[in-house]
GROMACS .gro file of C-alpha atoms in nm:
model
  304
    1UNK     CA    1  -1.559   1.603   0.804
    2UNK     CA    2  -1.345   1.738   0.521
    3UNK     CA    3  -1.276   1.513   0.221
    4UNK     CA    4  -0.936   1.389   0.343
    5UNK     CA    5  -1.064   1.309   0.694
    6UNK     CA    6  -1.347   1.104   0.547
    7UNK     CA    7  -1.101   0.915   0.326
    8UNK     CA    8  -0.867   0.833   0.615
    9UNK     CA    9  -1.160   0.725   0.830
   10UNK     CA   10  -1.285   0.495   0.554
   11UNK     CA   11  -0.942   0.343   0.487
   12UNK     CA   12  -0.899   0.285   0.863
   13UNK     CA   13  -0.556   0.440   0.904
   14UNK     CA   14  -0.355   0.255   1.169
   15UNK     CA   15  -0.001   0.320   1.277
   16UNK     CA   16   0.280   0.137   1.452
   17UNK     CA   17   0.588   0.300   1.606
   18UNK     CA   18   0.867   0.044   1.626
   19UNK     CA   19   1.107   0.214   1.868
   20UNK     CA   20   1.405   0.446   1.890
   21UNK     CA   21   1.715   0.298   1.723
   22UNK     CA   22   2.069   0.399   1.833
   23UNK     CA   23   2.305   0.286   1.556
   24UNK     CA   24   2.687   0.313   1.568
   25UNK     CA   25   2.871   0.374   1.240
   26UNK     CA   26   2.927   0.200   1.013
   27UNK     CA   27   2.567   0.079   0.972
   28UNK     CA   28   2.312   0.024   0.699
   29UNK     CA   29   1.975  -0.139   0.644
   30UNK     CA   30   1.816  -0.275   0.326
   31UNK     CA   31   1.440  -0.233   0.372
   32UNK     CA   32   1.247  -0.499   0.184
   33UNK     CA   33   0.927  -0.438  -0.006
   34UNK     CA   34   0.632  -0.421   0.233
   35UNK     CA   35   0.259  -0.357   0.205
   36UNK     CA   36   0.278  -0.083   0.468
   37UNK     CA   37   0.396   0.278   0.446
   38UNK     CA   38   0.720   0.337   0.637
   39UNK     CA   39   0.861   0.646   0.802
   40UNK     CA   40   1.200   0.740   0.945
   41UNK     CA   41   1.276   1.042   1.160
   42UNK     CA   42   1.639   1.137   1.224
   43UNK     CA   43   1.673   1.237   1.590
   44UNK     CA   44   2.049   1.287   1.598
   45UNK     CA   45   2.356   1.206   1.393
   46UNK     CA   46   2.346   1.178   1.016
   47UNK     CA   47   2.229   0.932   0.754
   48UNK     CA   48   2.129   0.894   0.392
   49UNK     CA   49   1.835   0.719   0.231
   50UNK     CA   50   1.836   0.539  -0.102
   51UNK     CA   51   1.497   0.635  -0.241
   52UNK     CA   52   1.273   0.387  -0.428
   53UNK     CA   53   1.308   0.610  -0.736
   54UNK     CA   54   1.689   0.588  -0.724
   55UNK     CA   55   1.767   0.922  -0.560
   56UNK     CA   56   2.007   0.957  -0.268
   57UNK     CA   57   1.859   1.173   0.007
   58UNK     CA   58   2.080   1.320   0.278
   59UNK     CA   59   1.899   1.374   0.608
   60UNK     CA   60   1.978   1.644   0.862
   61UNK     CA   61   1.882   1.619   1.229
   62UNK     CA   62   1.503   1.651   1.263
   63UNK     CA   63   1.434   1.549   0.902
   64UNK     CA   64   1.167   1.293   0.825
   65UNK     CA   65   1.125   1.062   0.526
   66UNK     CA   66   0.803   0.882   0.440
   67UNK     CA   67   0.782   0.590   0.193
   68UNK     CA   68   0.408   0.572   0.115
   69UNK     CA   69   0.395   0.252  -0.090
   70UNK     CA   70   0.617   0.027   0.120
   71UNK     CA   71   0.873   0.023  -0.160
   72UNK     CA   72   1.216  -0.132  -0.112
   73UNK     CA   73   1.474   0.129  -0.009
   74UNK     CA   74   1.782   0.159   0.211
   75UNK     CA   75   1.908   0.377   0.494
   76UNK     CA   76   2.268   0.402   0.616
   77UNK     CA   77   2.530   0.630   0.767
   78UNK     CA   78   2.722   0.621   0.439
   79UNK     CA   79   2.660   0.492   0.088
   80UNK     CA   80   2.962   0.259   0.117
   81UNK     CA   81   2.856   0.095   0.447
   82UNK     CA   82   2.756  -0.270   0.438
   83UNK     CA   83   2.379  -0.305   0.475
   84UNK     CA   84   2.187  -0.571   0.668
   85UNK     CA   85   1.849  -0.689   0.531
   86UNK     CA   86   1.576  -0.550   0.755
   87UNK     CA   87   1.427  -0.894   0.846
   88UNK     CA   88   1.767  -1.001   0.983
   89UNK     CA   89   1.795  -0.675   1.180
   90UNK     CA   90   1.448  -0.724   1.334
   91UNK     CA   91   1.525  -1.089   1.418
   92UNK     CA   92   1.853  -0.992   1.590
   93UNK     CA   93   1.690  -0.716   1.796
   94UNK     CA   94   1.411  -0.949   1.911
   95UNK     CA   95   1.672  -1.206   2.016
   96UNK     CA   96   1.869  -0.943   2.206
   97UNK     CA   97   2.171  -0.977   1.976
   98UNK     CA   98   2.370  -0.652   1.952
   99UNK     CA   99   2.402  -0.507   1.601
  100UNK     CA  100   2.568  -0.187   1.475
  101UNK     CA  101   2.748  -0.123   1.805
  102UNK     CA  102   3.108  -0.099   1.684
  103UNK     CA  103   3.176   0.227   1.868
  104UNK     CA  104   3.154   0.472   1.578
  105UNK     CA  105   2.945   0.789   1.563
  106UNK     CA  106   2.595   0.724   1.698
  107UNK     CA  107   2.286   0.795   1.489
  108UNK     CA  108   1.943   0.783   1.653
  109UNK     CA  109   1.629   0.716   1.447
  110UNK     CA  110   1.259   0.678   1.520
  111UNK     CA  111   1.087   0.439   1.280
  112UNK     CA  112   0.739   0.304   1.222
  113UNK     CA  113   0.474   0.234   0.962
  114UNK     CA  114   0.118   0.314   0.862
  115UNK     CA  115  -0.142   0.055   0.758
  116UNK     CA  116  -0.455   0.096   0.546
  117UNK     CA  117  -0.718  -0.175   0.562
  118UNK     CA  118  -0.902  -0.179   0.233
  119UNK     CA  119  -0.805  -0.291  -0.115
  120UNK     CA  120  -0.784  -0.158  -0.374
  121UNK     CA  121  -0.604   0.143  -0.230
  122UNK     CA  122  -0.784   0.474  -0.246
  123UNK     CA  123  -0.655   0.706  -0.526
  124UNK     CA  124  -0.529   0.946  -0.258
  125UNK     CA  125  -0.284   0.682  -0.137
  126UNK     CA  126  -0.190   0.556  -0.483
  127UNK     CA  127  -0.109   0.910  -0.599
  128UNK     CA  128   0.144   0.983  -0.326
  129UNK     CA  129   0.504   1.004  -0.462
  130UNK     CA  130   0.758   0.724  -0.404
  131UNK     CA  131   0.913   0.915  -0.113
  132UNK     CA  132   0.835   1.232   0.081
  133UNK     CA  133   1.119   1.421   0.249
  134UNK     CA  134   1.027   1.687   0.505
  135UNK     CA  135   1.342   1.882   0.584
  136UNK     CA  136   1.271   2.239   0.694
  137UNK     CA  137   1.065   2.347   0.992
  138UNK     CA  138   0.955   2.698   0.902
  139UNK     CA  139   0.587   2.669   0.809
  140UNK     CA  140   0.305   2.607   1.055
  141UNK     CA  141   0.246   2.246   0.950
  142UNK     CA  142   0.618   2.167   0.947
  143UNK     CA  143   0.648   2.307   1.300
  144UNK     CA  144   0.349   2.100   1.410
  145UNK     CA  145   0.518   1.792   1.262
  146UNK     CA  146   0.833   1.875   1.458
  147UNK     CA  147   0.634   1.909   1.780
  148UNK     CA  148   0.449   1.581   1.727
  149UNK     CA  149   0.772   1.390   1.663
  150UNK     CA  150   0.926   1.550   1.974
  151UNK     CA  151   0.632   1.422   2.179
  152UNK     CA  152   0.686   1.076   2.030
  153UNK     CA  153   1.050   1.091   2.136
  154UNK     CA  154   0.946   1.186   2.491
  155UNK     CA  155   0.717   0.883   2.510
  156UNK     CA  156   0.989   0.652   2.377
  157UNK     CA  157   1.246   0.790   2.620
  158UNK     CA  158   1.017   0.779   2.924
  159UNK     CA  159   0.770   0.491   2.902
  160UNK     CA  160   0.469   0.573   3.119
  161UNK     CA  161   0.117   0.436   3.162
  162UNK     CA  162  -0.065   0.466   2.829
  163UNK     CA  163   0.254   0.523   2.627
  164UNK     CA  164   0.160   0.273   2.354
  165UNK     CA  165  -0.175   0.447   2.296
  166UNK     CA  166  -0.006   0.787   2.301
  167UNK     CA  167   0.244   0.674   2.039
  168UNK     CA  168  -0.029   0.531   1.817
  169UNK     CA  169  -0.232   0.852   1.833
  170UNK     CA  170   0.071   1.076   1.783
  171UNK     CA  171   0.186   0.882   1.478
  172UNK     CA  172  -0.161   0.910   1.320
  173UNK     CA  173  -0.148   1.286   1.379
  174UNK     CA  174   0.201   1.277   1.229
  175UNK     CA  175   0.063   1.120   0.910
  176UNK     CA  176  -0.178   1.411   0.858
  177UNK     CA  177   0.100   1.661   0.919
  178UNK     CA  178   0.329   1.482   0.673
  179UNK     CA  179   0.065   1.530   0.404
  180UNK     CA  180   0.003   1.893   0.502
  181UNK     CA  181   0.375   1.972   0.514
  182UNK     CA  182   0.427   1.799   0.178
  183UNK     CA  183   0.154   2.012   0.022
  184UNK     CA  184   0.334   2.321   0.149
  185UNK     CA  185   0.657   2.206  -0.019
  186UNK     CA  186   0.504   2.085  -0.345
  187UNK     CA  187   0.191   2.204  -0.525
  188UNK     CA  188   0.090   1.915  -0.755
  189UNK     CA  189  -0.097   2.013  -1.071
  190UNK     CA  190  -0.263   1.673  -1.113
  191UNK     CA  191  -0.352   1.370  -0.903
  192UNK     CA  192  -0.564   1.333  -0.595
  193UNK     CA  193  -0.369   1.577  -0.377
  194UNK     CA  194  -0.436   1.850  -0.630
  195UNK     CA  195  -0.805   1.753  -0.622
  196UNK     CA  196  -0.807   1.808  -0.245
  197UNK     CA  197  -0.656   2.153  -0.302
  198UNK     CA  198  -0.920   2.248  -0.561
  199UNK     CA  199  -1.215   2.399  -0.365
  200UNK     CA  200  -1.490   2.288  -0.605
  201UNK     CA  201  -1.357   1.939  -0.681
  202UNK     CA  202  -1.289   1.887  -0.311
  203UNK     CA  203  -1.649   1.990  -0.239
  204UNK     CA  204  -1.775   1.734  -0.494
  205UNK     CA  205  -1.564   1.465  -0.327
  206UNK     CA  206  -1.705   1.561   0.012
  207UNK     CA  207  -2.063   1.547  -0.118
  208UNK     CA  208  -2.018   1.196  -0.257
  209UNK     CA  209  -1.827   1.074   0.049
  210UNK     CA  210  -2.067   1.221   0.305
  211UNK     CA  211  -2.388   1.112   0.132
  212UNK     CA  212  -2.319   0.810  -0.092
  213UNK     CA  213  -2.685   0.701  -0.061
  214UNK     CA  214  -2.799   1.010  -0.254
  215UNK     CA  215  -2.896   0.953  -0.616
  216UNK     CA  216  -2.604   1.156  -0.747
  217UNK     CA  217  -2.573   1.226  -1.117
  218UNK     CA  218  -2.312   1.420  -1.310
  219UNK     CA  219  -2.563   1.704  -1.349
  220UNK     CA  220  -2.661   1.722  -0.981
  221UNK     CA  221  -2.298   1.720  -0.863
  222UNK     CA  222  -2.197   1.989  -1.114
  223UNK     CA  223  -2.494   2.202  -1.005
  224UNK     CA  224  -2.404   2.168  -0.636
  225UNK     CA  225  -2.052   2.300  -0.688
  226UNK     CA  226  -2.139   2.566  -0.945
  227UNK     CA  227  -1.971   2.421  -1.255
  228UNK     CA  228  -2.099   2.322  -1.593
  229UNK     CA  229  -2.143   1.950  -1.651
  230UNK     CA  230  -1.862   1.925  -1.908
  231UNK     CA  231  -1.611   2.143  -1.720
  232UNK     CA  232  -1.676   1.950  -1.398
  233UNK     CA  233  -1.636   1.614  -1.571
  234UNK     CA  234  -1.308   1.711  -1.739
  235UNK     CA  235  -1.157   1.880  -1.432
  236UNK     CA  236  -1.254   1.593  -1.201
  237UNK     CA  237  -1.112   1.331  -1.437
  238UNK     CA  238  -0.790   1.529  -1.486
  239UNK     CA  239  -0.726   1.559  -1.112
  240UNK     CA  240  -0.872   1.237  -0.970
  241UNK     CA  241  -0.784   1.026  -1.278
  242UNK     CA  242  -1.128   0.867  -1.291
  243UNK     CA  243  -1.475   0.997  -1.373
  244UNK     CA  244  -1.703   1.134  -1.099
  245UNK     CA  245  -1.947   0.844  -1.122
  246UNK     CA  246  -1.667   0.586  -1.126
  247UNK     CA  247  -1.529   0.746  -0.809
  248UNK     CA  248  -1.877   0.739  -0.655
  249UNK     CA  249  -1.917   0.368  -0.730
  250UNK     CA  250  -1.577   0.284  -0.583
  251UNK     CA  251  -1.650   0.495  -0.274
  252UNK     CA  252  -1.985   0.321  -0.224
  253UNK     CA  253  -1.814  -0.019  -0.239
  254UNK     CA  254  -1.548   0.091   0.012
  255UNK     CA  255  -1.822   0.211   0.247
  256UNK     CA  256  -2.008  -0.117   0.198
  257UNK     CA  257  -1.693  -0.312   0.287
  258UNK     CA  258  -1.667  -0.117   0.610
  259UNK     CA  259  -2.035  -0.164   0.697
  260UNK     CA  260  -2.034  -0.536   0.621
  261UNK     CA  261  -1.762  -0.580   0.885
  262UNK     CA  262  -1.875  -0.329   1.146
  263UNK     CA  263  -2.254  -0.320   1.109
  264UNK     CA  264  -2.492  -0.611   1.173
  265UNK     CA  265  -2.768  -0.485   0.946
  266UNK     CA  266  -2.873  -0.715   0.663
  267UNK     CA  267  -2.732  -0.678   0.315
  268UNK     CA  268  -3.038  -0.509   0.165
  269UNK     CA  269  -3.019  -0.238   0.433
  270UNK     CA  270  -2.649  -0.185   0.371
  271UNK     CA  271  -2.719  -0.164  -0.003
  272UNK     CA  272  -2.970   0.117   0.061
  273UNK     CA  273  -2.725   0.293   0.292
  274UNK     CA  274  -2.462   0.316   0.018
  275UNK     CA  275  -2.698   0.415  -0.261
  276UNK     CA  276  -2.841   0.096  -0.416
  277UNK     CA  277  -3.216   0.048  -0.420
  278UNK     CA  278  -3.177  -0.302  -0.564
  279UNK     CA  279  -2.994  -0.567  -0.362
  280UNK     CA  280  -2.932  -0.763  -0.683
  281UNK     CA  281  -2.760  -0.464  -0.845
  282UNK     CA  282  -2.556  -0.409  -0.528
  283UNK     CA  283  -2.449  -0.776  -0.523
  284UNK     CA  284  -2.346  -0.760  -0.887
  285UNK     CA  285  -2.140  -0.440  -0.856
  286UNK     CA  286  -1.983  -0.543  -0.524
  287UNK     CA  287  -1.867  -0.875  -0.670
  288UNK     CA  288  -1.728  -0.704  -0.982
  289UNK     CA  289  -1.516  -0.477  -0.759
  290UNK     CA  290  -1.405  -0.720  -0.487
  291UNK     CA  291  -1.435  -1.066  -0.641
  292UNK     CA  292  -1.682  -1.172  -0.369
  293UNK     CA  293  -2.052  -1.128  -0.304
  294UNK     CA  294  -2.135  -0.908  -0.002
  295UNK     CA  295  -2.236  -1.217   0.198
  296UNK     CA  296  -1.913  -1.400   0.112
  297UNK     CA  297  -1.706  -1.090   0.191
  298UNK     CA  298  -1.870  -1.052   0.532
  299UNK     CA  299  -1.814  -1.423   0.607
  300UNK     CA  300  -1.448  -1.408   0.498
  301UNK     CA  301  -1.379  -1.116   0.734
  302UNK     CA  302  -1.581  -1.259   1.022
  303UNK     CA  303  -1.390  -1.588   1.023
  304UNK     CA  304  -1.049  -1.437   0.939
   0.00000   0.00000   0.00000
């Protein structure tokens, strides 16, 4: 797999599509801080979003906004409309209580969120901006995103056998296309997205992620990608914002977390699988990164 696919597999991307919301003006929602990444897609009508960084974003039909860090934000038909806290809105919908049905202009939205299992968050996720706005469907990835969201709308409009699985899969595909479309709109010069766009740094990431059990050193990684040791170190640190060997250690621990939950091999075998010949060294590093020994971590997840 490419570097990004490996990252998303390791962080166990999961998605939830809430539903299609018809909202009659005036309407507004205050979205509270959440640990999940939210998305909104405007199907019809018009609305504005108050971004976590203070900007006001006007959406056109077909536009999509993505709030990667679950930050508090708001969405409404107009900046002056009264806004309901999102927990109250969810509670009312579940109870079958009509809200925002005063007879004004109808806006239709699709909403949902993405979840990532492991903490701390991978640098790729931490480096995403406060909000991503995809607004023009002219490039290949933007057109793919449009097609995916249209398929989601079809499933929401016409519930059929397997619709919930279809929606889950489509929204995970949508996440990848959001990132691709964002990279077509913005070319970051630093941060993890820029590392994925750099052929040699991306290759180094892939080497570490695909074979964490290898005895990688700064020299061996630099040699594999055809860079000098010092240039590789400086470029990697500039883009990824940590050193190559620090990234390798953190990746090994993330892989170990996954294996401790999903694999029944003993801890010494898992240690070898992620690059530690000594179980004692593995225990020490794992605890320094997670606050728990591997055995305690496995037990905490098993009985959760």
